[in-house]
Short mmCIF file of C-alpha atoms in Angstrom, two decimals:
data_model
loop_
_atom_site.label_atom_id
_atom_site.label_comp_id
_atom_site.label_asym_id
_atom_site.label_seq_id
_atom_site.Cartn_x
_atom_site.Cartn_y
_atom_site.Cartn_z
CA UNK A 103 22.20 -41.10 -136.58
CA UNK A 104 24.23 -39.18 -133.84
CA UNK A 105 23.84 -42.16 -131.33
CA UNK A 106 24.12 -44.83 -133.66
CA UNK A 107 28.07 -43.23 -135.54
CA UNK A 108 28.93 -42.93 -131.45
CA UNK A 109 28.13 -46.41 -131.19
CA UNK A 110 30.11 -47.48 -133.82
CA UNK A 111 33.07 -45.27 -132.77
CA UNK A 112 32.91 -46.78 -129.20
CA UNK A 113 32.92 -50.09 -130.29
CA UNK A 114 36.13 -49.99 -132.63
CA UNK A 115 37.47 -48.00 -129.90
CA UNK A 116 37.65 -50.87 -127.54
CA UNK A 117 38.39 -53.24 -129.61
CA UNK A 118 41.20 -51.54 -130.23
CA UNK A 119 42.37 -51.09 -126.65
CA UNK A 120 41.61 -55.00 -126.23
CA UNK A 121 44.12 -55.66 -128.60
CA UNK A 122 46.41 -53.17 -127.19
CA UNK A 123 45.80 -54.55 -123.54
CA UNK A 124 46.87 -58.03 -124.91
CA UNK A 125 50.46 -56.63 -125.81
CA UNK A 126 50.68 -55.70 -122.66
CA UNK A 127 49.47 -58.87 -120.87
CA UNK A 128 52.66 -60.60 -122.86
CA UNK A 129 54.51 -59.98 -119.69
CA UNK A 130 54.00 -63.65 -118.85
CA UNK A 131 55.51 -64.51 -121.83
CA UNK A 132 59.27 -66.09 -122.31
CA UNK A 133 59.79 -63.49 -124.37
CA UNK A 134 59.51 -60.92 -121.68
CA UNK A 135 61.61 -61.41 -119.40
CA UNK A 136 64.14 -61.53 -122.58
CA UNK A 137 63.59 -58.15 -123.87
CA UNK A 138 61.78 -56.46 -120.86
CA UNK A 139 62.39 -53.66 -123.49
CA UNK A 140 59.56 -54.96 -125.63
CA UNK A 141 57.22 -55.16 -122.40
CA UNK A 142 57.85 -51.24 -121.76
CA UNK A 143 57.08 -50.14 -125.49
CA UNK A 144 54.01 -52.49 -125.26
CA UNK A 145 52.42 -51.81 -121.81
CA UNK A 146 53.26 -48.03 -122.86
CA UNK A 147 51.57 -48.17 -125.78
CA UNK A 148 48.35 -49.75 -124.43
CA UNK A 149 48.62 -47.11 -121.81
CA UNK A 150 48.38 -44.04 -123.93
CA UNK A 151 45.86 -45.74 -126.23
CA UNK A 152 43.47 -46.38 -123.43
CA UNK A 153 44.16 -43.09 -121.57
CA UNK A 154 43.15 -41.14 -124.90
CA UNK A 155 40.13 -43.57 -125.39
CA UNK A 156 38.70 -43.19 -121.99
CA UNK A 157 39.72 -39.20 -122.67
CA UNK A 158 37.73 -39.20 -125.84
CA UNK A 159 35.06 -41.39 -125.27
CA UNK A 160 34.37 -40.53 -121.26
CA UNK A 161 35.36 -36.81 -120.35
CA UNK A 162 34.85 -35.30 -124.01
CA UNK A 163 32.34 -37.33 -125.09
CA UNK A 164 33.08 -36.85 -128.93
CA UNK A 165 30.55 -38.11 -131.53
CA UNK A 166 33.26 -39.40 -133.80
CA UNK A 167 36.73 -41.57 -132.07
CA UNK A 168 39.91 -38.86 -133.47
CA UNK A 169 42.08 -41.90 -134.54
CA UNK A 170 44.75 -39.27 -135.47
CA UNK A 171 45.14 -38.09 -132.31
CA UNK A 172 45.14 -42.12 -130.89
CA UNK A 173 47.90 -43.20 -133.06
CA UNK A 174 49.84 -40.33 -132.12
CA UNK A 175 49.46 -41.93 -128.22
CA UNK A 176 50.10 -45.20 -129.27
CA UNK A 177 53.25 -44.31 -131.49
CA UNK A 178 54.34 -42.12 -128.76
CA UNK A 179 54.00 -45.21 -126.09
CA UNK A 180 55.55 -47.49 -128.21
CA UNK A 181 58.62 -45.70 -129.31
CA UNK A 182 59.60 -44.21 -125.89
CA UNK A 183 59.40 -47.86 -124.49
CA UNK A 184 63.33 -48.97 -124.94
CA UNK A 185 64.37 -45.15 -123.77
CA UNK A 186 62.11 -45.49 -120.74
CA UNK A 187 63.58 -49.06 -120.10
CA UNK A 188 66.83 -47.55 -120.16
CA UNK A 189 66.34 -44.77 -117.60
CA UNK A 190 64.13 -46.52 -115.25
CA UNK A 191 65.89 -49.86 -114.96
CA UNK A 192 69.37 -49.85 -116.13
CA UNK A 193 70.37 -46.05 -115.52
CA UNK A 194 69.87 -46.28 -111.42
CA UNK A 195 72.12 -49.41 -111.31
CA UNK A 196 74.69 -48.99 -114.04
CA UNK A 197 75.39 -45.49 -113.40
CA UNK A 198 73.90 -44.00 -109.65
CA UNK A 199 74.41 -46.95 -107.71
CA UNK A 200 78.31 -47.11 -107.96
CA UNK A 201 77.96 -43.25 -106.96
CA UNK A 202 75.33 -43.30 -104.25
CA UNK A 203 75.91 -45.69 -100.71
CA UNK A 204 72.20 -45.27 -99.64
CA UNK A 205 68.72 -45.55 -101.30
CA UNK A 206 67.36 -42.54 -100.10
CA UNK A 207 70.62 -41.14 -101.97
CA UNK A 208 69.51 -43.06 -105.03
CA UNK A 209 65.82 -42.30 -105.15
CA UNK A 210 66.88 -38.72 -104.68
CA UNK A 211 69.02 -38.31 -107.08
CA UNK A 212 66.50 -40.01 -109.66
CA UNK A 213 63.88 -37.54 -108.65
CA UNK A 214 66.23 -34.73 -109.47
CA UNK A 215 67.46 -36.26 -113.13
CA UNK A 216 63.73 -37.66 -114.12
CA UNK A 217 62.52 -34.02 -113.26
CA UNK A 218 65.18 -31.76 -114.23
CA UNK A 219 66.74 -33.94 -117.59
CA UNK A 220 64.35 -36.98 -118.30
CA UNK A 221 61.39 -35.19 -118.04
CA UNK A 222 61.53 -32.01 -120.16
CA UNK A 223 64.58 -33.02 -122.31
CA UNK A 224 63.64 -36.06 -123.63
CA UNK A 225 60.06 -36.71 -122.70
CA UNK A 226 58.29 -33.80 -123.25
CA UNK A 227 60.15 -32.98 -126.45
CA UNK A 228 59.17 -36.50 -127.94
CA UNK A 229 55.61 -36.22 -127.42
CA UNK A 230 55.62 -32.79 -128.73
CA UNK A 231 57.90 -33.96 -131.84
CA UNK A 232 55.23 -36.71 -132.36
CA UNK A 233 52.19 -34.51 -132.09
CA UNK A 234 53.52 -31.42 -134.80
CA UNK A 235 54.51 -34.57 -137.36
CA UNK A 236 50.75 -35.85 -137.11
CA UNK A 237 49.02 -32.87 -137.14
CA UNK A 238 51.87 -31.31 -139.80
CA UNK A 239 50.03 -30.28 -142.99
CA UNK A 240 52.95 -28.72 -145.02
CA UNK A 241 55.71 -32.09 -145.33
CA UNK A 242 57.84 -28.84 -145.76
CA UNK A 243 57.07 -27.22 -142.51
CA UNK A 244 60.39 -26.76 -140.55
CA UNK A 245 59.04 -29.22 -137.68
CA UNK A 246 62.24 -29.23 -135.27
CA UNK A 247 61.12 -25.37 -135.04
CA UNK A 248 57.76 -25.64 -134.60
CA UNK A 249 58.14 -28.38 -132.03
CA UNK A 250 60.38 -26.50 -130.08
CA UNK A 251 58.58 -23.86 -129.87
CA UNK A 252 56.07 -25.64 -129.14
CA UNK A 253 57.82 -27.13 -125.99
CA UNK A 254 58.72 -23.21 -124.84
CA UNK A 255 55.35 -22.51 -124.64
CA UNK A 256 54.17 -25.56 -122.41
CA UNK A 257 56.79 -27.21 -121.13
CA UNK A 258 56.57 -25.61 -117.92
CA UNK A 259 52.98 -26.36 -117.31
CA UNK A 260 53.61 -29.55 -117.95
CA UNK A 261 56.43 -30.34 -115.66
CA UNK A 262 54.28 -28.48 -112.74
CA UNK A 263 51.46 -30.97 -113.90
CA UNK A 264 53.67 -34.22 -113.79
CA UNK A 265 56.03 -33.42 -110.60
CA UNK A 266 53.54 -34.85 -107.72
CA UNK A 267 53.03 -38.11 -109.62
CA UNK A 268 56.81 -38.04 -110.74
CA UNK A 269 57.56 -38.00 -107.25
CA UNK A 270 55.19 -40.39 -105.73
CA UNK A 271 56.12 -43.01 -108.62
CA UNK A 272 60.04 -42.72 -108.10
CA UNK A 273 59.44 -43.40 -104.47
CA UNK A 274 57.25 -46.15 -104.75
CA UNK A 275 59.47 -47.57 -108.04
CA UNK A 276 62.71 -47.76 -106.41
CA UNK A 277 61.62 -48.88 -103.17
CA UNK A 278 59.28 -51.70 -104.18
CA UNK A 279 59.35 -52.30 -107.71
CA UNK A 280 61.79 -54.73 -109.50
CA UNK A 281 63.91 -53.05 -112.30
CA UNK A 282 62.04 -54.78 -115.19
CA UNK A 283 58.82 -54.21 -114.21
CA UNK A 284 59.15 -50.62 -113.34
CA UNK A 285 57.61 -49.63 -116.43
CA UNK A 286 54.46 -51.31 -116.60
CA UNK A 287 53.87 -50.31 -113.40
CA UNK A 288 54.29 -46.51 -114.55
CA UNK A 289 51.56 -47.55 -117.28
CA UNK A 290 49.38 -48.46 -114.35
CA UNK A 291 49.33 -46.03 -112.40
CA UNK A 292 50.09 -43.37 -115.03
CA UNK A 293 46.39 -43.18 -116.37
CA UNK A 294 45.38 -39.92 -114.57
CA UNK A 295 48.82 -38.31 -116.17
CA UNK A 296 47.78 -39.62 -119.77
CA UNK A 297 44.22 -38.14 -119.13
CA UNK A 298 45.28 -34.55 -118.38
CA UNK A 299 47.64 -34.45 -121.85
CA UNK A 300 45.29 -36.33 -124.00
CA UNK A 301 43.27 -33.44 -122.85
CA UNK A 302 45.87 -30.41 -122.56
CA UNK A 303 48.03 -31.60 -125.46
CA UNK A 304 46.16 -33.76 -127.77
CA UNK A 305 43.15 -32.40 -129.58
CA UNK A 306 44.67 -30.19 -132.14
CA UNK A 307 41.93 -28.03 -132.13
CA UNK A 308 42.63 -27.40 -128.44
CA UNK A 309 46.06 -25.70 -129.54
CA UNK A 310 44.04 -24.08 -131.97
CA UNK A 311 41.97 -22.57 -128.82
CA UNK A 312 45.01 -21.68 -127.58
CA UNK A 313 46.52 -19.64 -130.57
CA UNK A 314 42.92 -17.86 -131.37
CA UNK A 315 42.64 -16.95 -127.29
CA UNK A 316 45.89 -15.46 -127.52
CA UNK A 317 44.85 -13.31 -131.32
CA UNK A 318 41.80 -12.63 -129.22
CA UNK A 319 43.83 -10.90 -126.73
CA UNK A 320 46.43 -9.28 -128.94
CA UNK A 321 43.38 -7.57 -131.00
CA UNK A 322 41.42 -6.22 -127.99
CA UNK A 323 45.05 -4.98 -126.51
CA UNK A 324 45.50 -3.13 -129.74
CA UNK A 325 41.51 -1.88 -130.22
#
């Protein structure tokens, strides 16, 4: 029975990612290169939904596909698609170029504001708002509190985590990669980061780990 539910799991799993995969293939489309906007939330989107598949499916191997914890991916992919947009194609231009005379200067600078300001102040804190909404089970649970303090408790690890592929992305973004398509290529090549959070951040029973590890602690401190 065991094989045969992970069977079934697995196969609505990729069907799902198929169709998820085809939003993203719309980059050929007209409509595209009209509201490149629409191609980041998409190819964002099918990102996180396959990175938490493979996650689930591959490296956990669960029995049963956590759907919850997939739609909070592919919400999270689709809705940061126009602020990505924003920051990776029109904020070097419209805003760094007039300021910067060289492209070292530019990609630079970029590093510094995606890692010190991009990152963990409007990244991070998205995800995090996401993920205490879907896994809220009081509606009257104060969850601007709870997700920040859920971002004081991890956002560091998770910058450290993200900075070497930060890096290597800017570089490779703004010295090769045209403005609109600088987002789908972060969905590319952004698979390994969407493995390690699907894993770190996105089982709720992994926080729950966390939270019983650290009672664990407090009452053998105490005894």
């Amino acid at each position: 029975f065991g094989s045969s539910s992970r069977r079934r799991s697995g196969a609505a799993w990729w069907m799902a990612t198929r169709v998820a995969a085809r939003g993203a293939a719309a980059g050929s489309r007209p409509w595209a290169a009209a509201a490149p906007w629409a191609l980041a939330a998409a190819s964002l989107s099918a990102r996180y939904m396959l990175g938490d598949g493979l996650t689930q499916q591959l490296i956990e191997r669960r029995k049963e596909h956590d759907w919850r914890r997939t739609f909070l991916f592919g919400s999270f992919g689709a809705t940061m698609g126009a602020p990505a947009y924003l920051f990776y194609a029109e904020f070097p231009s419209r805003v760094l170029r007039p300021l910067v005379a060289a492209r070292w200067q530019l990609i630079v600078s970029m590093i510094c504001v995606d890692w010190a300001v991009f990152l963990p102040g409007v990244y991070l804190p998205t995800f995090y708002g996401f993920r205490q909404v879907i896994y809220s089970e009081s509606p009257s649970a104060p969850l601007a509190q709870s997700a920040l303090e859920y971002w004081r408790r991890h956002v560091l690890t998770d910058l450290t985590a993200a900075t070497p592929l930060l890096v290597t992305s800017d570089v490779v973004m703004f010295t090769a990669v045209p403005a609109k398509w600088r987002v789908p290529f972060l969905s590319v090549i952004g698979l390994f980061w969407v493995v390690y959070i699907s894993l770190a951040r996105g089982s709720r029973d992994a926080d729950q780990k966390h939270h019983g590890g650290q009672l664990a602690d407090s009452a053998e401190a105490k005894g």
